[in-house]
PDB file of C-alpha atoms in Angstrom:
ATOM      1  CA  MET O   1       0.000   0.000   0.000  1.00 54.00           C
ATOM      2  CA  LYS O   2       1.433   3.407  -1.009  1.00 66.00           C
ATOM      3  CA  LEU O   3      -0.283   5.264   1.792  1.00 77.00           C
ATOM      4  CA  GLU O   4       1.057   8.774   1.241  1.00 78.00           C
ATOM      5  CA  GLY O   5      -0.327   8.992  -2.289  1.00 82.00           C
ATOM      6  CA  LYS O   6      -3.647   7.430  -1.300  1.00 87.00           C
ATOM      7  CA  LEU O   7      -4.144   9.868   1.565  1.00 89.00           C
ATOM      8  CA  LYS O   8      -3.595  12.811  -0.772  1.00 89.00           C
ATOM      9  CA  GLU O   9      -6.169  11.370  -3.183  1.00 92.00           C
ATOM     10  CA  LEU O  10      -8.713  10.931  -0.397  1.00 94.00           C
ATOM     11  CA  GLN O  11      -8.085  14.451   0.907  1.00 92.00           C
ATOM     12  CA  ASN O  12      -9.077  15.898  -2.463  1.00 93.00           C
ATOM     13  CA  VAL O  13     -12.412  14.061  -2.682  1.00 95.00           C
ATOM     14  CA  GLU O  14     -15.479  16.286  -2.302  1.00 94.00           C
ATOM     15  CA  LEU O  15     -18.701  14.828  -3.717  1.00 94.00           C
ATOM     16  CA  GLU O  16     -22.103  16.469  -4.026  1.00 93.00           C
ATOM     17  CA  LYS O  17     -25.459  15.084  -2.951  1.00 90.00           C
ATOM     18  CA  PRO O  18     -26.955  12.643  -3.761  1.00 94.00           C
ATOM     19  CA  ASN O  19     -23.440  11.160  -3.852  1.00 94.00           C
ATOM     20  CA  SER O  20     -21.451  10.507  -0.686  1.00 96.00           C
ATOM     21  CA  VAL O  21     -18.468   8.498   0.496  1.00 98.00           C
ATOM     22  CA  PHE O  22     -18.813   5.619   2.938  1.00 98.00           C
ATOM     23  CA  SER O  23     -15.906   5.582   5.426  1.00 98.00           C
ATOM     24  CA  MET O  24     -15.413   2.495   7.586  1.00 98.00           C
ATOM     25  CA  TYR O  25     -13.045   1.669  10.435  1.00 98.00           C
ATOM     26  CA  LEU O  26     -13.844  -1.858  11.611  1.00 97.00           C
ATOM     27  CA  ASN O  27     -12.131  -3.588  14.522  1.00 95.00           C
ATOM     28  CA  THR O  28     -11.795  -7.293  13.627  1.00 94.00           C
ATOM     29  CA  ASP O  29      -9.080  -8.166  16.159  1.00 90.00           C
ATOM     30  CA  PRO O  30      -9.872 -11.681  17.499  1.00 85.00           C
ATOM     31  CA  ALA O  31      -7.913 -10.887  20.682  1.00 83.00           C
ATOM     32  CA  ASP O  32     -10.145  -7.903  21.460  1.00 78.00           C
ATOM     33  CA  PRO O  33     -13.595  -8.582  22.994  1.00 71.00           C
ATOM     34  CA  GLU O  34     -15.024  -5.909  20.683  1.00 62.00           C
ATOM     35  CA  GLY O  35     -13.880  -7.819  17.601  1.00 53.00           C
ATOM     36  CA  GLN O  36     -14.211 -11.422  18.782  1.00 58.00           C
ATOM     37  CA  GLY O  37     -16.135 -14.029  16.822  1.00 64.00           C
ATOM     38  CA  SER O  38     -18.940 -12.549  14.758  1.00 75.00           C
ATOM     39  CA  GLN O  39     -19.224  -9.392  16.872  1.00 89.00           C
ATOM     40  CA  TRP O  40     -17.656  -7.250  14.153  1.00 94.00           C
ATOM     41  CA  ARG O  41     -20.160  -8.625  11.633  1.00 94.00           C
ATOM     42  CA  ILE O  42     -23.012  -7.497  13.886  1.00 94.00           C
ATOM     43  CA  GLN O  43     -21.467  -4.044  14.270  1.00 95.00           C
ATOM     44  CA  LEU O  44     -21.016  -3.744  10.503  1.00 97.00           C
ATOM     45  CA  LYS O  45     -24.584  -4.842   9.789  1.00 97.00           C
ATOM     46  CA  ASN O  46     -25.979  -2.453  12.409  1.00 97.00           C
ATOM     47  CA  GLY O  47     -23.913   0.425  11.041  1.00 97.00           C
ATOM     48  CA  LEU O  48     -25.063  -0.164   7.465  1.00 98.00           C
ATOM     49  CA  ASN O  49     -28.688  -0.625   8.556  1.00 98.00           C
ATOM     50  CA  SER O  50     -28.569   2.633  10.499  1.00 97.00           C
ATOM     51  CA  PHE O  51     -27.631   4.657   7.404  1.00 97.00           C
ATOM     52  CA  GLU O  52     -30.104   2.813   5.185  1.00 97.00           C
ATOM     53  CA  ASN O  53     -32.977   3.319   7.643  1.00 96.00           C
ATOM     54  CA  TYR O  54     -32.161   7.015   7.956  1.00 95.00           C
ATOM     55  CA  LEU O  55     -32.150   7.482   4.178  1.00 95.00           C
ATOM     56  CA  GLU O  56     -35.440   5.588   3.848  1.00 94.00           C
ATOM     57  CA  ARG O  57     -37.044   7.970   6.356  1.00 94.00           C
ATOM     58  CA  SER O  58     -35.571  11.013   4.594  1.00 92.00           C
ATOM     59  CA  ASP O  59     -37.370   9.973   1.393  1.00 84.00           C
ATOM     60  CA  ASP O  60     -34.296  10.819  -0.715  1.00 89.00           C
ATOM     61  CA  LYS O  61     -34.658   8.017  -3.232  1.00 94.00           C
ATOM     62  CA  GLU O  62     -31.565   8.914  -5.260  1.00 96.00           C
ATOM     63  CA  GLU O  63     -29.245   9.008  -2.247  1.00 96.00           C
ATOM     64  CA  LEU O  64     -30.776   5.780  -0.913  1.00 97.00           C
ATOM     65  CA  LYS O  65     -30.122   4.139  -4.275  1.00 97.00           C
ATOM     66  CA  ASN O  66     -26.499   5.318  -4.141  1.00 97.00           C
ATOM     67  CA  PHE O  67     -26.021   4.063  -0.607  1.00 98.00           C
ATOM     68  CA  ARG O  68     -27.332   0.639  -1.563  1.00 98.00           C
ATOM     69  CA  LYS O  69     -24.761   0.496  -4.372  1.00 98.00           C
ATOM     70  CA  VAL O  70     -22.025   1.172  -1.839  1.00 98.00           C
ATOM     71  CA  ARG O  71     -23.484  -1.329   0.597  1.00 98.00           C
ATOM     72  CA  LYS O  72     -23.260  -4.028  -2.062  1.00 98.00           C
ATOM     73  CA  GLN O  73     -19.593  -3.137  -2.673  1.00 98.00           C
ATOM     74  CA  VAL O  74     -18.888  -3.401   1.056  1.00 98.00           C
ATOM     75  CA  ASP O  75     -20.776  -6.683   1.449  1.00 98.00           C
ATOM     76  CA  ASP O  76     -19.010  -8.195  -1.564  1.00 98.00           C
ATOM     77  CA  TYR O  77     -15.596  -7.157  -0.249  1.00 98.00           C
ATOM     78  CA  VAL O  78     -16.283  -8.586   3.217  1.00 97.00           C
ATOM     79  CA  ASN O  79     -17.693 -11.854   1.860  1.00 96.00           C
ATOM     80  CA  HIS O  80     -14.685 -12.412  -0.406  1.00 97.00           C
ATOM     81  CA  ASN O  81     -11.985 -11.348   2.048  1.00 96.00           C
ATOM     82  CA  HIS O  82     -13.157 -12.005   5.620  1.00 94.00           C
ATOM     83  CA  MET O  83     -10.952 -15.096   5.999  1.00 92.00           C
ATOM     84  CA  LYS O  84      -7.885 -12.880   5.443  1.00 91.00           C
ATOM     85  CA  PHE O  85      -8.891 -10.141   7.885  1.00 92.00           C
ATOM     86  CA  GLN O  86      -6.265  -9.298  10.500  1.00 88.00           C
ATOM     87  CA  LYS O  87      -6.884  -6.815  13.333  1.00 90.00           C
ATOM     88  CA  SER O  88      -8.859  -4.211  11.417  1.00 94.00           C
ATOM     89  CA  VAL O  89     -10.332  -3.139   8.104  1.00 96.00           C
ATOM     90  CA  ILE O  90     -10.301   0.408   6.743  1.00 97.00           C
ATOM     91  CA  LEU O  91     -12.522   1.089   3.751  1.00 98.00           C
ATOM     92  CA  PHE O  92     -13.662   4.082   1.685  1.00 98.00           C
ATOM     93  CA  ALA O  93     -16.200   3.694  -1.133  1.00 98.00           C
ATOM     94  CA  SER O  94     -18.388   5.844  -3.381  1.00 97.00           C
ATOM     95  CA  PRO O  95     -21.411   4.775  -5.488  1.00 96.00           C
ATOM     96  CA  ASP O  96     -19.629   5.230  -8.834  1.00 93.00           C
ATOM     97  CA  GLN O  97     -16.450   3.526  -7.496  1.00 93.00           C
ATOM     98  CA  SER O  98     -14.379   6.657  -8.178  1.00 94.00           C
ATOM     99  CA  VAL O  99     -13.410   6.243  -4.529  1.00 96.00           C
ATOM    100  CA  TRP O 100     -12.327   2.766  -3.481  1.00 96.00           C
ATOM    101  CA  PHE O 101      -9.817   1.885  -0.804  1.00 95.00           C
ATOM    102  CA  ALA O 102      -9.944  -1.272   1.300  1.00 96.00           C
ATOM    103  CA  GLU O 103      -7.156  -2.652   3.469  1.00 93.00           C
ATOM    104  CA  SER O 104      -6.951  -5.199   6.266  1.00 93.00           C
ATOM    105  CA  LEU O 105      -4.310  -4.119   8.771  1.00 91.00           C
ATOM    106  CA  GLN O 106      -2.314  -5.524  11.678  1.00 86.00           C
ATOM    107  CA  MET O 107      -3.224  -2.412  13.692  1.00 87.00           C
ATOM    108  CA  ARG O 108      -6.339  -2.182  15.846  1.00 89.00           C
ATOM    109  CA  VAL O 109      -8.836   0.629  15.134  1.00 94.00           C
ATOM    110  CA  ARG O 110     -11.914   2.081  16.826  1.00 95.00           C
ATOM    111  CA  THR O 111     -15.042   0.934  14.974  1.00 96.00           C
ATOM    112  CA  GLU O 112     -16.701   3.881  13.220  1.00 97.00           C
ATOM    113  CA  PHE O 113     -18.870   4.409  10.120  1.00 98.00           C
ATOM    114  CA  PHE O 114     -19.532   7.606   8.154  1.00 98.00           C
ATOM    115  CA  TRP O 115     -21.653   8.566   5.135  1.00 98.00           C
ATOM    116  CA  GLN O 116     -20.826  12.078   3.957  1.00 96.00           C
ATOM    117  CA  GLU O 117     -19.488  14.101   1.037  1.00 96.00           C
ATOM    118  CA  SER O 118     -15.786  13.568   1.928  1.00 97.00           C
ATOM    119  CA  PRO O 119     -13.834  10.583   3.289  1.00 97.00           C
ATOM    120  CA  VAL O 120     -13.200  10.712   7.044  1.00 97.00           C
ATOM    121  CA  THR O 121      -9.472  10.041   7.313  1.00 96.00           C
ATOM    122  CA  ASP O 122      -8.775  11.048  10.945  1.00 95.00           C
ATOM    123  CA  GLN O 123      -8.020   7.544  12.250  1.00 95.00           C
ATOM    124  CA  LEU O 124      -5.956   6.694   9.184  1.00 94.00           C
ATOM    125  CA  TYR O 125      -3.772   9.764   9.769  1.00 93.00           C
ATOM    126  CA  GLN O 126      -3.404   8.815  13.439  1.00 93.00           C
ATOM    127  CA  LEU O 127      -2.272   5.318  12.468  1.00 92.00           C
ATOM    128  CA  LYS O 128       0.160   6.728   9.919  1.00 90.00           C
ATOM    129  CA  SER O 129       1.670   8.912  12.640  1.00 89.00           C
ATOM    130  CA  MET O 130       1.913   6.022  15.117  1.00 88.00           C
ATOM    131  CA  PHE O 131       3.076   3.371  12.619  1.00 87.00           C
ATOM    132  CA  PRO O 132       4.874   5.161   9.756  1.00 90.00           C
ATOM    133  CA  LYS O 133       6.804   3.563   6.933  1.00 92.00           C
ATOM    134  CA  LEU O 134       9.809   1.796   8.448  1.00 95.00           C
ATOM    135  CA  GLY O 135      12.647  -0.588   7.796  1.00 97.00           C
ATOM    136  CA  ILE O 136      13.539  -3.515  10.048  1.00 97.00           C
ATOM    137  CA  ILE O 137      17.077  -4.822   9.523  1.00 98.00           C
ATOM    138  CA  LEU O 138      17.682  -8.333  10.849  1.00 97.00           C
ATOM    139  CA  VAL O 139      21.308  -9.446  11.026  1.00 96.00           C
ATOM    140  CA  GLN O 140      22.699 -12.890  11.790  1.00 93.00           C
ATOM    141  CA  GLN O 141      26.349 -13.355  10.841  1.00 90.00           C
ATOM    142  CA  SER O 142      26.496 -13.473   7.025  1.00 90.00           C
ATOM    143  CA  GLN O 143      22.725 -13.047   6.641  1.00 94.00           C
ATOM    144  CA  VAL O 144      20.920  -9.705   6.503  1.00 96.00           C
ATOM    145  CA  LYS O 145      17.168  -9.499   5.971  1.00 97.00           C
ATOM    146  CA  VAL O 146      15.347  -6.209   5.428  1.00 97.00           C
ATOM    147  CA  ILE O 147      11.605  -5.982   6.102  1.00 96.00           C
ATOM    148  CA  GLU O 148       9.870  -2.829   4.907  1.00 95.00           C
ATOM    149  CA  ALA O 149       6.513  -2.185   6.563  1.00 93.00           C
ATOM    150  CA  GLU O 150       3.788   0.410   6.961  1.00 90.00           C
ATOM    151  CA  LEU O 151       0.813   0.311   9.330  1.00 87.00           C
ATOM    152  CA  GLY O 152       2.062  -3.097  10.464  1.00 84.00           C
ATOM    153  CA  SER O 153       1.761  -4.599   6.963  1.00 85.00           C
ATOM    154  CA  ILE O 154       4.715  -5.896   4.943  1.00 90.00           C
ATOM    155  CA  LEU O 155       5.510  -3.856   1.840  1.00 90.00           C
ATOM    156  CA  ASN O 156       8.714  -5.575   0.783  1.00 92.00           C
ATOM    157  CA  THR O 157      11.351  -8.055   1.978  1.00 95.00           C
ATOM    158  CA  GLU O 158      14.953  -8.302   0.793  1.00 95.00           C
ATOM    159  CA  HIS O 159      17.550 -10.886   1.788  1.00 96.00           C
ATOM    160  CA  TYR O 160      21.310 -10.426   1.508  1.00 96.00           C
ATOM    161  CA  GLU O 161      23.930 -13.128   1.987  1.00 94.00           C
ATOM    162  CA  LEU O 162      27.689 -12.629   2.148  1.00 91.00           C
ATOM    163  CA  ASP O 163      29.709 -14.589  -0.386  1.00 88.00           C
ATOM    164  CA  ILE O 164      32.805 -15.440   1.655  1.00 83.00           C
ATOM    165  CA  ASP O 165      34.905 -16.132  -1.440  1.00 84.00           C
ATOM    166  CA  THR O 166      34.234 -12.826  -3.225  1.00 89.00           C
ATOM    167  CA  GLU O 167      33.375 -10.835  -0.066  1.00 86.00           C
ATOM    168  CA  ASP O 168      30.313  -9.457  -1.871  1.00 91.00           C
ATOM    169  CA  TRP O 169      26.818  -9.188  -0.411  1.00 94.00           C
ATOM    170  CA  ARG O 170      24.436 -10.919  -2.813  1.00 93.00           C
ATOM    171  CA  GLN O 171      20.719 -10.278  -2.853  1.00 91.00           C
ATOM    172  CA  HIS O 172      18.523 -13.392  -2.869  1.00 80.00           C
ATOM    173  CA  ALA O 173      14.897 -13.794  -3.871  1.00 63.00           C
ATOM    174  CA  GLY O 174      12.883 -16.329  -1.884  1.00 53.00           C
ATOM    175  CA  PRO O 175      14.201 -18.617   0.869  1.00 52.00           C
ATOM    176  CA  ARG O 176      17.945 -18.520   1.303  1.00 53.00           C
ATOM    177  CA  PRO O 177      19.856 -21.664   0.273  1.00 48.00           C
ATOM    178  CA  HIS O 178      21.287 -23.952   2.954  1.00 49.00           C
ATOM    179  CA  SER O 179      24.639 -25.582   2.378  1.00 46.00           C
ATOM    180  CA  ASP O 180      24.715 -29.349   2.817  1.00 45.00           C
ATOM    181  CA  THR O 181      28.005 -30.597   4.178  1.00 42.00           C
ATOM    182  CA  GLY O 182      28.861 -34.260   4.632  1.00 42.00           C
ATOM    183  CA  LYS O 183      28.931 -35.870   8.066  1.00 44.00           C
ATOM    184  CA  GLY O 184      32.053 -34.956   9.984  1.00 45.00           C
ATOM    185  CA  GLY O 185      32.903 -32.023   7.721  1.00 46.00           C
ATOM    186  CA  LYS O 186      30.104 -29.729   8.815  1.00 50.00           C
ATOM    187  CA  ASN O 187      31.458 -28.812  12.249  1.00 58.00           C
ATOM    188  CA  LEU O 188      34.966 -28.167  10.916  1.00 53.00           C
ATOM    189  CA  GLN O 189      33.600 -25.985   8.139  1.00 60.00           C
ATOM    190  CA  THR O 190      31.329 -24.122  10.561  1.00 66.00           C
ATOM    191  CA  ASP O 191      34.175 -23.527  13.010  1.00 66.00           C
ATOM    192  CA  HIS O 192      36.388 -22.203  10.227  1.00 67.00           C
ATOM    193  CA  PHE O 193      33.593 -19.924   8.985  1.00 69.00           C
ATOM    194  CA  ASP O 194      32.919 -18.575  12.497  1.00 74.00           C
ATOM    195  CA  GLU O 195      36.588 -17.766  13.019  1.00 77.00           C
ATOM    196  CA  ARG O 196      36.910 -16.042   9.667  1.00 77.00           C
ATOM    197  CA  PHE O 197      33.682 -14.124  10.138  1.00 76.00           C
ATOM    198  CA  LYS O 198      34.659 -12.787  13.562  1.00 78.00           C
ATOM    199  CA  ALA O 199      38.007 -11.656  12.176  1.00 80.00           C
ATOM    200  CA  ASN O 200      36.359  -9.714   9.335  1.00 86.00           C
ATOM    201  CA  GLN O 201      32.951  -8.848  10.803  1.00 88.00           C
ATOM    202  CA  LYS O 202      33.390  -5.083  11.059  1.00 91.00           C
ATOM    203  CA  ARG O 203      34.806  -4.731   7.553  1.00 92.00           C
ATOM    204  CA  TRP O 204      32.072  -6.843   6.002  1.00 92.00           C
ATOM    205  CA  TYR O 205      29.260  -5.021   7.802  1.00 94.00           C
ATOM    206  CA  LYS O 206      30.807  -1.707   6.810  1.00 95.00           C
ATOM    207  CA  SER O 207      30.545  -2.788   3.162  1.00 95.00           C
ATOM    208  CA  ILE O 208      26.780  -3.437   3.316  1.00 96.00           C
ATOM    209  CA  ALA O 209      25.902  -0.302   5.303  1.00 97.00           C
ATOM    210  CA  PRO O 210      25.725   1.969   2.190  1.00 97.00           C
ATOM    211  CA  LYS O 211      23.194  -0.421   0.580  1.00 96.00           C
ATOM    212  CA  LEU O 212      21.001  -0.164   3.680  1.00 98.00           C
ATOM    213  CA  ASP O 213      21.314   3.627   3.817  1.00 98.00           C
ATOM    214  CA  LYS O 214      20.288   3.822   0.152  1.00 97.00           C
ATOM    215  CA  LEU O 215      17.254   1.611   0.768  1.00 96.00           C
ATOM    216  CA  ALA O 216      16.196   3.841   3.660  1.00 97.00           C
ATOM    217  CA  LYS O 217      16.569   7.004   1.565  1.00 96.00           C
ATOM    218  CA  ASP O 218      15.018   5.715  -1.667  1.00 96.00           C
ATOM    219  CA  HIS O 219      12.035   4.116   0.078  1.00 94.00           C
ATOM    220  CA  GLY O 220      11.393   6.947   2.527  1.00 93.00           C
ATOM    221  CA  TRP O 221      11.723   5.067   5.808  1.00 96.00           C
ATOM    222  CA  MET O 222      10.618   7.215   8.728  1.00 94.00           C
ATOM    223  CA  ARG O 223      12.031   4.810  11.329  1.00 96.00           C
ATOM    224  CA  ILE O 224      14.755   2.167  11.338  1.00 97.00           C
ATOM    225  CA  TYR O 225      14.996  -0.825  13.668  1.00 97.00           C
ATOM    226  CA  ILE O 226      17.897  -3.288  13.868  1.00 97.00           C
ATOM    227  CA  ALA O 227      17.769  -6.707  15.548  1.00 96.00           C
ATOM    228  CA  GLY O 228      20.476  -9.333  15.946  1.00 95.00           C
ATOM    229  CA  ASP O 229      23.368 -10.454  18.111  1.00 93.00           C
ATOM    230  CA  LYS O 230      24.430  -7.503  20.273  1.00 90.00           C
ATOM    231  CA  ASP O 231      27.800  -6.895  18.577  1.00 92.00           C
ATOM    232  CA  GLU O 232      26.476  -7.544  15.069  1.00 94.00           C
ATOM    233  CA  ALA O 233      23.515  -5.183  15.469  1.00 95.00           C
ATOM    234  CA  LYS O 234      25.761  -2.502  16.974  1.00 96.00           C
ATOM    235  CA  ASP O 235      28.244  -2.785  14.093  1.00 95.00           C
ATOM    236  CA  ILE O 236      25.532  -2.399  11.437  1.00 96.00           C
ATOM    237  CA  ALA O 237      24.121   0.620  13.294  1.00 97.00           C
ATOM    238  CA  HIS O 238      27.583   2.150  13.678  1.00 96.00           C
ATOM    239  CA  TYR O 239      28.410   1.990   9.970  1.00 97.00           C
ATOM    240  CA  MET O 240      25.042   3.281   8.751  1.00 97.00           C
ATOM    241  CA  ASN O 241      24.676   7.040   8.309  1.00 98.00           C
ATOM    242  CA  LYS O 242      20.926   7.018   8.946  1.00 97.00           C
ATOM    243  CA  PRO O 243      19.853   7.385  12.599  1.00 97.00           C
ATOM    244  CA  ILE O 244      18.643   4.144  14.190  1.00 97.00           C
ATOM    245  CA  ASP O 245      15.498   4.315  16.308  1.00 96.00           C
ATOM    246  CA  LYS O 246      15.872   1.022  18.146  1.00 95.00           C
ATOM    247  CA  LEU O 247      18.413  -1.793  18.603  1.00 95.00           C
ATOM    248  CA  GLU O 248      17.148  -5.228  19.650  1.00 92.00           C
ATOM    249  CA  ASN O 249      19.563  -7.820  21.046  1.00 93.00           C
ATOM    250  CA  ARG O 250      17.956 -10.990  19.669  1.00 92.00           C
ATOM    251  CA  ASN O 251      18.359 -13.261  16.656  1.00 93.00           C
ATOM    252  CA  ILE O 252      14.996 -13.336  14.898  1.00 94.00           C
ATOM    253  CA  LEU O 253      16.054 -13.420  11.251  1.00 95.00           C
ATOM    254  CA  GLU O 254      14.362 -16.789  10.679  1.00 93.00           C
ATOM    255  CA  HIS O 255      11.130 -15.831  12.481  1.00 94.00           C
ATOM    256  CA  ASP O 256       7.798 -15.165  10.762  1.00 93.00           C
ATOM    257  CA  GLU O 257       7.965 -11.643   9.338  1.00 92.00           C
ATOM    258  CA  LEU O 258       4.634 -10.429  10.733  1.00 88.00           C
ATOM    259  CA  LYS O 259       5.684 -11.701  14.168  1.00 90.00           C
ATOM    260  CA  VAL O 260       8.975  -9.826  13.779  1.00 92.00           C
ATOM    261  CA  ILE O 261       7.078  -6.587  13.146  1.00 89.00           C
ATOM    262  CA  GLU O 262       4.960  -7.143  16.261  1.00 84.00           C
ATOM    263  CA  GLN O 263       8.017  -7.948  18.405  1.00 84.00           C
ATOM    264  CA  VAL O 264      10.325  -5.189  17.221  1.00 81.00           C
ATOM    265  CA  VAL O 265       7.871  -2.325  16.831  1.00 75.00           C
ATOM    266  CA  ALA O 266       5.984  -3.034  20.069  1.00 66.00           C
TER     267      ALA O 266
END
């Protein structure tokens, strides 16, 4: 999600009656009593019914027709995506679909519904301020993983591995390869690697720091977190020019990426 651009688009929306924009902040967090089970479905249904009943009483047939178009869009989206919902859903929709934004997020929201000429973006701006675009750098010896996230959702993941022979950091797509050494040779090879890595650690981390600084600049990270062995994380932070917001002394490079975001950003 490219949030900055989307927020600017939403800010510029100003419709005229009988058109309006439906704005929805729905708490679907299963760990929260407000969002447990089917409770969020009941809240959504009640919210939609409330607007529809009001428009029926107002006798504005054109606006009622428009709202029902939007309601169908919302119902279709929920029916097709509810199994993938995380802690919340934020949605904006207009009858002619000129406005459409729907995202399930890892961040909890306060359930609210609006039907008016402009999108209500207050909570979205608050979330953006609390959970801006960030980079999480995970380091574990010759492995460096970068997780780029916004509003608790993963935007991009990059994995770098040091080639000991060429001393170059190579970027990998997908799971990193595991070397398979014969019985008896693995421990000797590992011991030799550990010794060589410790002897060259600072120099090798210094060589990848400019790549990480460039990622941070090009992608507009507002915060940077580093996690790994204490000395390794400190070395990466030392050689980067960008300020580091938080250092975590734990090896979580192999952990689930969404769990990493929860652990590091908490």
